[in-house]
PDB file of C-alpha atoms and ligand atoms in Angstrom:
ATOM      1  CA  MET G   1      -0.059   0.009   0.157  1.00 47.00           C
ATOM      2  CA  SER G   2       1.506   3.328  -1.223  1.00 51.00           C
ATOM      3  CA  ALA G   3       1.841   6.263   1.485  1.00 48.00           C
ATOM      4  CA  THR G   4      -0.954   8.456   0.529  1.00 57.00           C
ATOM      5  CA  GLN G   5      -3.711   5.250   0.785  1.00 65.00           C
ATOM      6  CA  ASP G   6      -6.025   5.243   3.624  1.00 67.00           C
ATOM      7  CA  PRO G   7      -6.139   2.459   5.410  1.00 81.00           C
ATOM      8  CA  VAL G   8      -9.183   3.134   6.919  1.00 92.00           C
ATOM      9  CA  ARG G   9     -12.377   2.269   4.293  1.00 96.00           C
ATOM     10  CA  ARG G  10     -15.907   2.981   4.384  1.00 98.00           C
ATOM     11  CA  LEU G  11     -18.000   0.080   5.943  1.00 98.00           C
ATOM     12  CA  THR G  12     -20.055  -1.342   3.252  1.00 98.00           C
ATOM     13  CA  ILE G  13     -23.758  -3.264   3.870  1.00 98.00           C
ATOM     14  CA  ALA G  14     -21.638  -6.514   3.213  1.00 98.00           C
ATOM     15  CA  ASP G  15     -19.910  -5.769   6.582  1.00 98.00           C
ATOM     16  CA  ILE G  16     -22.596  -4.880   8.178  1.00 98.00           C
ATOM     17  CA  GLY G  17     -24.452  -8.129   7.624  1.00 98.00           C
ATOM     18  CA  ARG G  18     -20.797  -9.511   8.369  1.00 98.00           C
ATOM     19  CA  MET G  19     -20.601  -8.436  12.332  1.00 98.00           C
ATOM     20  CA  HIS G  20     -24.629  -9.315  12.323  1.00 98.00           C
ATOM     21  CA  ALA G  21     -23.177 -12.651  11.690  1.00 98.00           C
ATOM     22  CA  ASP G  22     -20.287 -13.071  13.769  1.00 98.00           C
ATOM     23  CA  GLY G  23     -23.173 -11.925  16.630  1.00 98.00           C
ATOM     24  CA  GLU G  24     -21.913  -8.447  17.345  1.00 98.00           C
ATOM     25  CA  ARG G  25     -24.386  -6.232  18.642  1.00 98.00           C
ATOM     26  CA  LEU G  26     -24.378  -3.187  16.149  1.00 98.00           C
ATOM     27  CA  PRO G  27     -24.413   0.497  17.604  1.00 98.00           C
ATOM     28  CA  MET G  28     -26.109   3.216  15.319  1.00 98.00           C
ATOM     29  CA  LEU G  29     -26.475   6.969  16.241  1.00 98.00           C
ATOM     30  CA  THR G  30     -28.312   9.672  14.043  1.00 98.00           C
ATOM     31  CA  ALA G  31     -25.477  12.399  12.845  1.00 98.00           C
ATOM     32  CA  TYR G  32     -26.374  15.796  11.354  1.00 98.00           C
ATOM     33  CA  ASP G  33     -23.355  17.649  10.902  1.00 98.00           C
ATOM     34  CA  HIS G  34     -19.888  17.339  10.109  1.00 98.00           C
ATOM     35  CA  PRO G  35     -18.013  18.171  13.475  1.00 98.00           C
ATOM     36  CA  THR G  36     -20.533  15.357  15.164  1.00 98.00           C
ATOM     37  CA  ALA G  37     -20.091  12.898  12.350  1.00 98.00           C
ATOM     38  CA  ARG G  38     -16.165  13.314  12.527  1.00 98.00           C
ATOM     39  CA  ILE G  39     -15.798  12.575  16.169  1.00 98.00           C
ATOM     40  CA  LEU G  40     -18.744   9.394  16.367  1.00 98.00           C
ATOM     41  CA  ASP G  41     -16.767   8.092  13.180  1.00 98.00           C
ATOM     42  CA  GLY G  42     -13.234   8.401  15.369  1.00 98.00           C
ATOM     43  CA  ALA G  43     -15.015   6.518  17.965  1.00 98.00           C
ATOM     44  CA  GLY G  44     -16.078   3.562  15.860  1.00 98.00           C
ATOM     45  CA  ILE G  45     -19.436   4.338  15.356  1.00 98.00           C
ATOM     46  CA  PRO G  46     -20.192   1.773  12.117  1.00 98.00           C
ATOM     47  CA  MET G  47     -23.372   3.390  11.353  1.00 98.00           C
ATOM     48  CA  LEU G  48     -24.369   6.642  11.366  1.00 99.00           C
ATOM     49  CA  LEU G  49     -27.836   7.398  10.360  1.00 98.00           C
ATOM     50  CA  VAL G  50     -28.591  11.012   8.792  1.00 98.00           C
ATOM     51  CA  GLY G  51     -32.573  10.697  10.437  1.00 98.00           C
ATOM     52  CA  ASP G  52     -35.037  12.999   9.450  1.00 97.00           C
ATOM     53  CA  SER G  53     -35.208  13.803  13.390  1.00 96.00           C
ATOM     54  CA  LEU G  54     -33.039  16.440  11.811  1.00 97.00           C
ATOM     55  CA  GLY G  55     -36.254  18.452  11.833  1.00 97.00           C
ATOM     56  CA  GLN G  56     -36.844  18.391  15.290  1.00 94.00           C
ATOM     57  CA  VAL G  57     -33.870  17.891  16.579  1.00 94.00           C
ATOM     58  CA  LEU G  58     -31.490  20.530  14.815  1.00 95.00           C
ATOM     59  CA  LEU G  59     -33.765  22.854  13.085  1.00 97.00           C
ATOM     60  CA  GLY G  60     -36.453  23.488  15.129  1.00 95.00           C
ATOM     61  CA  TYR G  61     -39.582  21.956  13.476  1.00 96.00           C
ATOM     62  CA  ASP G  62     -42.207  20.665  15.591  1.00 92.00           C
ATOM     63  CA  SER G  63     -42.313  17.416  13.077  1.00 90.00           C
ATOM     64  CA  THR G  64     -40.273  15.299  10.927  1.00 93.00           C
ATOM     65  CA  VAL G  65     -42.980  15.949   8.509  1.00 94.00           C
ATOM     66  CA  ARG G  66     -41.722  19.666   7.176  1.00 95.00           C
ATOM     67  CA  VAL G  67     -38.032  18.229   6.247  1.00 97.00           C
ATOM     68  CA  THR G  68     -37.386  18.450   2.879  1.00 98.00           C
ATOM     69  CA  MET G  69     -35.194  16.486   0.581  1.00 98.00           C
ATOM     70  CA  THR G  70     -33.044  19.658   0.068  1.00 98.00           C
ATOM     71  CA  GLU G  71     -32.537  19.385   4.304  1.00 98.00           C
ATOM     72  CA  MET G  72     -31.367  16.101   3.825  1.00 98.00           C
ATOM     73  CA  LEU G  73     -28.984  15.815   1.175  1.00 98.00           C
ATOM     74  CA  HIS G  74     -27.307  18.871   2.824  1.00 98.00           C
ATOM     75  CA  HIS G  75     -27.157  17.209   6.096  1.00 98.00           C
ATOM     76  CA  THR G  76     -26.094  13.923   4.773  1.00 98.00           C
ATOM     77  CA  ALA G  77     -23.322  15.294   2.403  1.00 98.00           C
ATOM     78  CA  ALA G  78     -22.011  16.855   6.109  1.00 98.00           C
ATOM     79  CA  VAL G  79     -21.846  13.791   7.457  1.00 98.00           C
ATOM     80  CA  VAL G  80     -20.488  11.923   4.777  1.00 98.00           C
ATOM     81  CA  ARG G  81     -17.482  14.733   4.570  1.00 98.00           C
ATOM     82  CA  GLY G  82     -16.851  13.927   8.352  1.00 98.00           C
ATOM     83  CA  THR G  83     -16.519  10.561   8.075  1.00 98.00           C
ATOM     84  CA  ARG G  84     -14.197   7.832   6.391  1.00 98.00           C
ATOM     85  CA  ARG G  85     -15.176   4.711   7.846  1.00 98.00           C
ATOM     86  CA  ALA G  86     -19.075   4.877   9.007  1.00 98.00           C
ATOM     87  CA  LEU G  87     -21.796   3.738   6.400  1.00 98.00           C
ATOM     88  CA  VAL G  88     -23.716   6.709   6.148  1.00 98.00           C
ATOM     89  CA  ILE G  89     -27.495   6.210   5.967  1.00 98.00           C
ATOM     90  CA  GLY G  90     -30.100   8.590   4.450  1.00 98.00           C
ATOM     91  CA  ASP G  91     -33.462   8.795   5.756  1.00 98.00           C
ATOM     92  CA  MET G  92     -35.607   9.647   3.177  1.00 98.00           C
ATOM     93  CA  PRO G  93     -38.163  12.322   4.545  1.00 98.00           C
ATOM     94  CA  PHE G  94     -41.991  12.718   3.793  1.00 97.00           C
ATOM     95  CA  LEU G  95     -43.292  12.564   0.468  1.00 96.00           C
ATOM     96  CA  SER G  96     -40.092  11.541  -1.018  1.00 98.00           C
ATOM     97  CA  TYR G  97     -40.775   7.722  -1.672  1.00 97.00           C
ATOM     98  CA  SER G  98     -44.849   8.152  -2.046  1.00 96.00           C
ATOM     99  CA  THR G  99     -44.042   6.030  -5.745  1.00 97.00           C
ATOM    100  CA  PRO G 100     -41.311   3.392  -6.527  1.00 97.00           C
ATOM    101  CA  GLU G 101     -40.261   5.683  -9.523  1.00 97.00           C
ATOM    102  CA  ASP G 102     -40.009   8.996  -6.814  1.00 98.00           C
ATOM    103  CA  ALA G 103     -38.135   6.631  -4.414  1.00 98.00           C
ATOM    104  CA  VAL G 104     -35.404   5.796  -6.698  1.00 98.00           C
ATOM    105  CA  GLU G 105     -34.836   8.984  -8.066  1.00 98.00           C
ATOM    106  CA  ASN G 106     -34.707  10.620  -4.708  1.00 98.00           C
ATOM    107  CA  ALA G 107     -32.698   7.765  -3.273  1.00 98.00           C
ATOM    108  CA  GLY G 108     -30.179   8.219  -6.110  1.00 98.00           C
ATOM    109  CA  ARG G 109     -29.902  11.487  -4.765  1.00 98.00           C
ATOM    110  CA  PHE G 110     -28.300  10.585  -1.754  1.00 98.00           C
ATOM    111  CA  LEU G 111     -26.311   8.626  -3.248  1.00 98.00           C
ATOM    112  CA  ARG G 112     -24.902  10.697  -6.098  1.00 98.00           C
ATOM    113  CA  GLU G 113     -25.665  14.061  -4.477  1.00 98.00           C
ATOM    114  CA  ALA G 114     -24.513  13.412  -0.885  1.00 98.00           C
ATOM    115  CA  GLY G 115     -22.445  10.380  -0.681  1.00 98.00           C
ATOM    116  CA  ALA G 116     -24.329   8.289   1.132  1.00 98.00           C
ATOM    117  CA  THR G 117     -23.751   4.599   1.064  1.00 98.00           C
ATOM    118  CA  ALA G 118     -27.634   3.396   2.111  1.00 98.00           C
ATOM    119  CA  VAL G 119     -31.542   5.338   2.725  1.00 98.00           C
ATOM    120  CA  LYS G 120     -34.111   4.460   5.318  1.00 98.00           C
ATOM    121  CA  ILE G 121     -37.592   4.439   4.239  1.00 98.00           C
ATOM    122  CA  GLU G 122     -40.460   3.960   6.850  1.00 97.00           C
ATOM    123  CA  GLY G 123     -43.083   1.225   6.548  1.00 97.00           C
ATOM    124  CA  GLY G 124     -43.522  -2.824   6.251  1.00 98.00           C
ATOM    125  CA  VAL G 125     -45.625  -4.333   3.311  1.00 97.00           C
ATOM    126  CA  ARG G 126     -46.310  -1.100   2.565  1.00 96.00           C
ATOM    127  CA  SER G 127     -43.454  -0.499   1.459  1.00 97.00           C
ATOM    128  CA  GLY G 128     -42.129  -3.379   0.140  1.00 98.00           C
ATOM    129  CA  ARG G 129     -42.370  -2.672  -3.770  1.00 98.00           C
ATOM    130  CA  THR G 130     -40.946   0.581  -3.022  1.00 98.00           C
ATOM    131  CA  ILE G 131     -37.816  -1.163  -1.006  1.00 98.00           C
ATOM    132  CA  GLU G 132     -37.604  -4.065  -4.259  1.00 98.00           C
ATOM    133  CA  ALA G 133     -37.366  -1.086  -6.945  1.00 98.00           C
ATOM    134  CA  LEU G 134     -34.541   0.491  -4.732  1.00 98.00           C
ATOM    135  CA  VAL G 135     -32.693  -2.686  -4.104  1.00 98.00           C
ATOM    136  CA  ARG G 136     -33.292  -3.521  -7.906  1.00 98.00           C
ATOM    137  CA  ALA G 137     -31.525   0.111  -8.609  1.00 98.00           C
ATOM    138  CA  GLY G 138     -28.696  -1.030  -6.291  1.00 98.00           C
ATOM    139  CA  ILE G 139     -29.594   1.510  -3.547  1.00 98.00           C
ATOM    140  CA  PRO G 140     -28.916  -0.752  -0.174  1.00 98.00           C
ATOM    141  CA  VAL G 141     -32.466   0.200   1.743  1.00 98.00           C
ATOM    142  CA  MET G 142     -33.015  -0.137   5.310  1.00 98.00           C
ATOM    143  CA  GLY G 143     -36.409  -0.652   6.567  1.00 98.00           C
ATOM    144  CA  HIS G 144     -37.867   1.266   9.483  1.00 98.00           C
ATOM    145  CA  ILE G 145     -41.150  -0.355  11.369  1.00 98.00           C
ATOM    146  CA  GLY G 146     -43.262   0.395  14.545  1.00 97.00           C
ATOM    147  CA  TRP G 147     -43.876   3.623  15.483  1.00 95.00           C
ATOM    148  CA  THR G 148     -43.115   5.724  11.969  1.00 93.00           C
ATOM    149  CA  PRO G 149     -43.289   9.195  12.790  1.00 89.00           C
ATOM    150  CA  GLN G 150     -43.518  10.330   8.878  1.00 92.00           C
ATOM    151  CA  SER G 151     -47.086   8.702   9.404  1.00 87.00           C
ATOM    152  CA  GLN G 152     -47.400  10.489  12.907  1.00 81.00           C
ATOM    153  CA  HIS G 153     -51.160  12.263  11.807  1.00 80.00           C
ATOM    154  CA  GLY G 154     -52.569   8.830  10.500  1.00 78.00           C
ATOM    155  CA  MET G 155     -51.381   6.726  13.511  1.00 78.00           C
ATOM    156  CA  GLY G 156     -53.728   9.029  15.733  1.00 74.00           C
ATOM    157  CA  GLY G 157     -51.119  12.064  16.130  1.00 75.00           C
ATOM    158  CA  LYS G 158     -49.862  10.879  19.609  1.00 84.00           C
ATOM    159  CA  VAL G 159     -46.301   9.106  20.045  1.00 86.00           C
ATOM    160  CA  ARG G 160     -47.078   5.468  21.330  1.00 89.00           C
ATOM    161  CA  VAL G 161     -45.521   2.085  21.577  1.00 92.00           C
ATOM    162  CA  GLN G 162     -47.004   0.060  18.640  1.00 93.00           C
ATOM    163  CA  GLY G 163     -47.492  -3.805  18.498  1.00 94.00           C
ATOM    164  CA  LYS G 164     -49.249  -4.398  21.882  1.00 94.00           C
ATOM    165  CA  SER G 165     -52.136  -5.986  20.724  1.00 96.00           C
ATOM    166  CA  ARG G 166     -52.844  -9.370  18.915  1.00 97.00           C
ATOM    167  CA  GLU G 167     -53.763  -8.245  15.303  1.00 97.00           C
ATOM    168  CA  THR G 168     -50.839  -5.392  15.717  1.00 96.00           C
ATOM    169  CA  ALA G 169     -48.328  -7.477  16.410  1.00 97.00           C
ATOM    170  CA  ARG G 170     -48.901  -9.663  14.128  1.00 98.00           C
ATOM    171  CA  GLY G 171     -48.979  -6.732  11.520  1.00 97.00           C
ATOM    172  CA  LEU G 172     -45.576  -6.233  12.769  1.00 98.00           C
ATOM    173  CA  LEU G 173     -44.246  -9.703  12.178  1.00 98.00           C
ATOM    174  CA  ALA G 174     -45.667  -9.544   8.533  1.00 98.00           C
ATOM    175  CA  ASP G 175     -44.174  -6.151   8.381  1.00 98.00           C
ATOM    176  CA  ALA G 176     -41.277  -7.114   9.137  1.00 98.00           C
ATOM    177  CA  VAL G 177     -40.597 -10.519   7.423  1.00 98.00           C
ATOM    178  CA  ALA G 178     -42.326  -8.077   4.245  1.00 98.00           C
ATOM    179  CA  VAL G 179     -39.273  -5.670   4.393  1.00 98.00           C
ATOM    180  CA  GLN G 180     -36.330  -8.562   4.610  1.00 98.00           C
ATOM    181  CA  GLU G 181     -37.893 -10.309   1.438  1.00 98.00           C
ATOM    182  CA  ALA G 182     -37.850  -7.179  -0.248  1.00 98.00           C
ATOM    183  CA  GLY G 183     -34.282  -6.605   0.374  1.00 98.00           C
ATOM    184  CA  ALA G 184     -33.666  -4.736   2.808  1.00 98.00           C
ATOM    185  CA  PHE G 185     -29.900  -4.767   4.518  1.00 98.00           C
ATOM    186  CA  ALA G 186     -31.331  -4.033   8.009  1.00 98.00           C
ATOM    187  CA  ILE G 187     -34.714  -2.798   9.733  1.00 98.00           C
ATOM    188  CA  VAL G 188     -34.962  -0.279  12.600  1.00 98.00           C
ATOM    189  CA  LEU G 189     -38.016  -1.499  15.137  1.00 98.00           C
ATOM    190  CA  GLU G 190     -39.269   1.753  16.600  1.00 97.00           C
ATOM    191  CA  LEU G 191     -41.362   1.848  20.051  1.00 97.00           C
ATOM    192  CA  VAL G 192     -42.153  -2.113  20.070  1.00 98.00           C
ATOM    193  CA  PRO G 193     -42.763  -4.112  22.874  1.00 98.00           C
ATOM    194  CA  GLU G 194     -39.471  -6.075  24.202  1.00 98.00           C
ATOM    195  CA  GLN G 195     -40.751  -9.395  23.467  1.00 98.00           C
ATOM    196  CA  LEU G 196     -42.094  -8.907  19.989  1.00 98.00           C
ATOM    197  CA  ALA G 197     -39.181  -6.942  19.158  1.00 98.00           C
ATOM    198  CA  ALA G 198     -36.828 -10.073  20.532  1.00 98.00           C
ATOM    199  CA  LEU G 199     -39.295 -12.298  18.460  1.00 98.00           C
ATOM    200  CA  ILE G 200     -38.896 -10.725  15.304  1.00 98.00           C
ATOM    201  CA  THR G 201     -35.486 -10.387  15.333  1.00 98.00           C
ATOM    202  CA  SER G 202     -35.462 -14.365  16.031  1.00 98.00           C
ATOM    203  CA  ARG G 203     -37.391 -14.635  12.646  1.00 98.00           C
ATOM    204  CA  LEU G 204     -35.475 -12.784  11.071  1.00 98.00           C
ATOM    205  CA  ARG G 205     -31.829 -13.135   9.041  1.00 98.00           C
ATOM    206  CA  ILE G 206     -31.348  -9.272   8.701  1.00 98.00           C
ATOM    207  CA  PRO G 207     -30.155  -7.085  11.748  1.00 98.00           C
ATOM    208  CA  THR G 208     -33.003  -5.032  13.655  1.00 98.00           C
ATOM    209  CA  ILE G 209     -31.579  -1.994  15.103  1.00 98.00           C
ATOM    210  CA  GLY G 210     -33.958  -0.821  17.747  1.00 98.00           C
ATOM    211  CA  ILE G 211     -35.001   2.363  19.550  1.00 98.00           C
ATOM    212  CA  GLY G 212     -37.409   1.524  22.370  1.00 98.00           C
ATOM    213  CA  ALA G 213     -37.697  -1.584  21.781  1.00 98.00           C
ATOM    214  CA  GLY G 214     -35.544  -3.459  24.405  1.00 98.00           C
ATOM    215  CA  PRO G 215     -32.288  -5.487  24.821  1.00 98.00           C
ATOM    216  CA  GLY G 216     -33.501  -8.352  22.153  1.00 98.00           C
ATOM    217  CA  CYS G 217     -32.721  -6.478  19.137  1.00 98.00           C
ATOM    218  CA  SER G 218     -29.559  -7.133  17.099  1.00 98.00           C
ATOM    219  CA  GLY G 219     -28.615  -3.284  17.538  1.00 98.00           C
ATOM    220  CA  GLN G 220     -29.706   0.049  19.156  1.00 98.00           C
ATOM    221  CA  VAL G 221     -29.826   3.253  17.462  1.00 98.00           C
ATOM    222  CA  GLN G 222     -30.283   6.491  19.404  1.00 98.00           C
ATOM    223  CA  VAL G 223     -30.836  10.153  18.826  1.00 98.00           C
ATOM    224  CA  ILE G 224     -27.220  11.593  19.430  1.00 98.00           C
ATOM    225  CA  THR G 225     -28.965  14.735  20.990  1.00 98.00           C
ATOM    226  CA  ASP G 226     -30.325  12.425  23.425  1.00 97.00           C
ATOM    227  CA  VAL G 227     -26.967  10.709  24.460  1.00 98.00           C
ATOM    228  CA  LEU G 228     -25.176  13.737  24.529  1.00 98.00           C
ATOM    229  CA  GLY G 229     -27.689  15.733  26.897  1.00 97.00           C
ATOM    230  CA  LEU G 230     -28.505  18.436  24.487  1.00 96.00           C
ATOM    231  CA  GLY G 231     -32.090  17.340  23.655  1.00 84.00           C
ATOM    232  CA  ALA G 232     -35.349  19.502  24.944  1.00 83.00           C
ATOM    233  CA  PHE G 233     -36.256  16.367  27.177  1.00 85.00           C
ATOM    234  CA  THR G 234     -34.842  13.090  27.152  1.00 89.00           C
ATOM    235  CA  PRO G 235     -37.377  10.028  26.094  1.00 93.00           C
ATOM    236  CA  ARG G 236     -38.182   7.209  28.219  1.00 93.00           C
ATOM    237  CA  HIS G 237     -36.289   4.707  25.922  1.00 95.00           C
ATOM    238  CA  ALA G 238     -33.214   7.126  25.872  1.00 97.00           C
ATOM    239  CA  ARG G 239     -30.295   7.385  28.493  1.00 97.00           C
ATOM    240  CA  LYS G 240     -27.909  10.632  28.502  1.00 96.00           C
ATOM    241  CA  TYR G 241     -24.329   9.549  28.343  1.00 98.00           C
ATOM    242  CA  ALA G 242     -23.302  13.187  28.930  1.00 97.00           C
ATOM    243  CA  ASP G 243     -24.793  16.614  29.974  1.00 97.00           C
ATOM    244  CA  LEU G 244     -23.531  19.095  26.911  1.00 97.00           C
ATOM    245  CA  GLU G 245     -26.148  21.581  27.704  1.00 97.00           C
ATOM    246  CA  ALA G 246     -24.998  22.252  30.709  1.00 97.00           C
ATOM    247  CA  THR G 247     -21.340  22.174  29.443  1.00 98.00           C
ATOM    248  CA  ILE G 248     -21.946  24.530  26.777  1.00 98.00           C
ATOM    249  CA  ALA G 249     -23.847  26.791  28.794  1.00 98.00           C
ATOM    250  CA  ALA G 250     -20.893  26.789  31.066  1.00 98.00           C
ATOM    251  CA  ALA G 251     -18.453  27.341  28.501  1.00 98.00           C
ATOM    252  CA  ALA G 252     -20.682  30.606  27.263  1.00 98.00           C
ATOM    253  CA  ALA G 253     -21.359  32.134  30.860  1.00 98.00           C
ATOM    254  CA  ALA G 254     -17.545  31.683  31.606  1.00 98.00           C
ATOM    255  CA  TRP G 255     -16.485  32.793  27.787  1.00 98.00           C
ATOM    256  CA  ALA G 256     -18.692  35.752  27.856  1.00 98.00           C
ATOM    257  CA  ALA G 257     -17.680  37.177  31.372  1.00 98.00           C
ATOM    258  CA  ASP G 258     -13.906  36.930  30.009  1.00 98.00           C
ATOM    259  CA  VAL G 259     -14.967  39.291  27.318  1.00 98.00           C
ATOM    260  CA  ALA G 260     -16.786  41.140  29.639  1.00 98.00           C
ATOM    261  CA  SER G 261     -13.785  41.620  31.798  1.00 98.00           C
ATOM    262  CA  GLY G 262     -10.949  42.039  29.494  1.00 98.00           C
ATOM    263  CA  ALA G 263      -9.756  38.731  30.345  1.00 98.00           C
ATOM    264  CA  PHE G 264     -10.352  37.073  26.681  1.00 98.00           C
ATOM    265  CA  PRO G 265      -8.407  37.177  24.458  1.00 98.00           C
ATOM    266  CA  GLY G 266      -5.198  37.210  26.125  1.00 98.00           C
ATOM    267  CA  PRO G 267      -1.588  36.863  24.995  1.00 97.00           C
ATOM    268  CA  ALA G 268      -1.723  33.419  23.745  1.00 97.00           C
ATOM    269  CA  GLU G 269      -4.603  34.086  21.294  1.00 97.00           C
ATOM    270  CA  THR G 270      -3.082  37.072  20.189  1.00 98.00           C
ATOM    271  CA  VAL G 271      -0.928  37.564  17.399  1.00 98.00           C
ATOM    272  CA  ARG G 272       1.616  40.489  17.450  1.00 97.00           C
ATOM    273  CA  MET G 273       3.536  42.321  14.550  1.00 98.00           C
ATOM    274  CA  ASP G 274       6.925  44.052  14.674  1.00 97.00           C
ATOM    275  CA  ASP G 275       6.601  47.120  16.074  1.00 96.00           C
ATOM    276  CA  ALA G 276       9.238  48.829  13.688  1.00 95.00           C
ATOM    277  CA  THR G 277       7.086  47.425  10.538  1.00 96.00           C
ATOM    278  CA  LEU G 278       4.102  49.357  12.246  1.00 94.00           C
ATOM    279  CA  ASP G 279       6.139  52.055  12.441  1.00 91.00           C
ATOM    280  CA  GLU G 280       6.584  51.919   8.882  1.00 91.00           C
ATOM    281  CA  ALA G 281       2.697  51.206   8.107  1.00 91.00           C
ATOM    282  CA  LEU G 282       2.071  54.380  10.009  1.00 89.00           C
ATOM    283  CA  GLY G 283       4.589  56.660   8.609  1.00 86.00           C
ATOM    284  CA  ARG G 284       6.541  57.258  11.838  1.00 86.00           C
ATOM    285  CA  THR G 285       9.939  56.182  11.113  1.00 88.00           C
ATOM    286  CA  PRO G 286      12.511  59.084  12.013  1.00 86.00           C
ATOM    287  CA  ASP G 287      13.049  58.928   7.898  1.00 86.00           C
ATOM    288  CA  ASP G 288       9.243  59.732   7.767  1.00 81.00           C
ATOM    289  CA  ARG G 289       9.727  62.720  10.064  1.00 75.00           C
ATOM    290  CA  ALA G 290      11.903  64.571   8.427  1.00 76.00           C
ATOM    291  CA  ALA G 291       9.886  64.185   5.420  1.00 72.00           C
ATOM    292  CA  THR G 292       7.147  65.237   6.747  1.00 60.00           C
ATOM    293  CA  GLY G 293       4.301  66.383   4.256  1.00 51.00           C
ATOM    294  CA  MET G 294       5.518  64.649   1.396  1.00 51.00           C
ATOM    295  CA  ALA G 295       2.677  63.320  -0.464  1.00 49.00           C
ATOM    296  CA  ILE G 296       3.622  59.313  -1.271  1.00 51.00           C
ATOM    297  CA  GLY G 297       0.692  58.282  -3.171  1.00 51.00           C
ATOM    298  CA  LEU G 298      -1.369  56.238  -0.408  1.00 55.00           C
ATOM    299  CA  PRO G 299      -5.221  56.245  -1.128  1.00 53.00           C
ATOM    300  CA  ALA G 300      -6.578  58.609   1.476  1.00 56.00           C
ATOM    301  CA  GLY G 301      -8.140  57.389   4.098  1.00 65.00           C
ATOM    302  CA  ILE G 302      -6.382  56.793   7.601  1.00 73.00           C
ATOM    303  CA  PRO G 303      -4.216  59.368   8.026  1.00 75.00           C
ATOM    304  CA  LEU G 304      -0.452  57.956   8.804  1.00 79.00           C
ATOM    305  CA  ASP G 305       1.221  59.630  11.733  1.00 78.00           C
ATOM    306  CA  ARG G 306       4.013  61.675   9.302  1.00 72.00           C
ATOM    307  CA  ASP G 307       0.945  63.705   7.936  1.00 72.00           C
ATOM    308  CA  LEU G 308      -0.439  64.317  10.984  1.00 70.00           C
TER     309      LEU G 308
HETATM  310  O1  LIG J 401     -35.129  10.242  12.219  1.00 53.65           O
HETATM  311  C1  LIG J 401     -34.501   9.519  13.088  1.00 53.65           C
HETATM  312  O2  LIG J 401     -33.913   9.645  13.835  1.00 53.65           O
HETATM  313  C2  LIG J 401     -34.799   8.166  12.930  1.00 53.65           C
HETATM  314  C3  LIG J 401     -34.477   7.251  14.158  1.00 53.65           C
HETATM  315  C4  LIG J 401     -35.057   7.357  15.302  1.00 53.65           C
HETATM  316  C5  LIG J 401     -34.476   5.823  14.026  1.00 53.65           C
HETATM  317  O3  LIG J 401     -35.401   7.689  11.643  1.00 53.65           O
END
């Protein structure tokens, strides 16, 4: 290998399949920006999802339904630029995959324009044909069933655990199988009772990635701001591993106090120039003083000392 070749290579869906086959539990986090993606990639997170949770988490919308293709592509491209190893999955936004044709067109943009390796779409049986079309077009797909936020209005608007009744549990099982048989490489199970999620996991060949679906899934996904303590609240299914909100607030207040007192910037954060050069620039060398009043052809503006 030449010295210029990067020894780190980007993971593929085949790598994820191998990790799953080896019994590794798969961690996935959401990422929406370059610096966070760089840190998560460096921490070895194998899959980064540019979720449409972007809408609420980063853009201040009240739901994911408001997120556009343009916004998703913009943030996905930033995450791809921030990573060298992680498999980056772009979440297809609301109405971007209403038909298989739209899905192929828009998913293609995630790969071609943003550099993602795969896309995620919501829906089980109802999304089967779309997943098939994407996979046929050479686009790796992650499915997403259970609570599917883009259908929130059709699901009664209130976030709730799915599959708790006999009928809905059977429906979720059918959804999971449909997503797998359509060719998805993995499937997110969101807000599913843990026994049902474990059972679905045991019936599938592809990995299940749970969020609010208990420990029996093949992997877990969390929204990064929940993990870092940057969210307005922490959902029941999340655990805060840091309190960055407090850290950021304290850092900002300390900096503002230093600005107010004059302690920032100090010598370490400041650049000096050669004093003799400044004297020359200002026309205050002994020669300048001797030649006071001589026009030297500089543009009018700040008067030089020798002209005062
Ligand atoms: O948009 C998102 O962040 C997601 C995860 C919660 C799976 O879809």
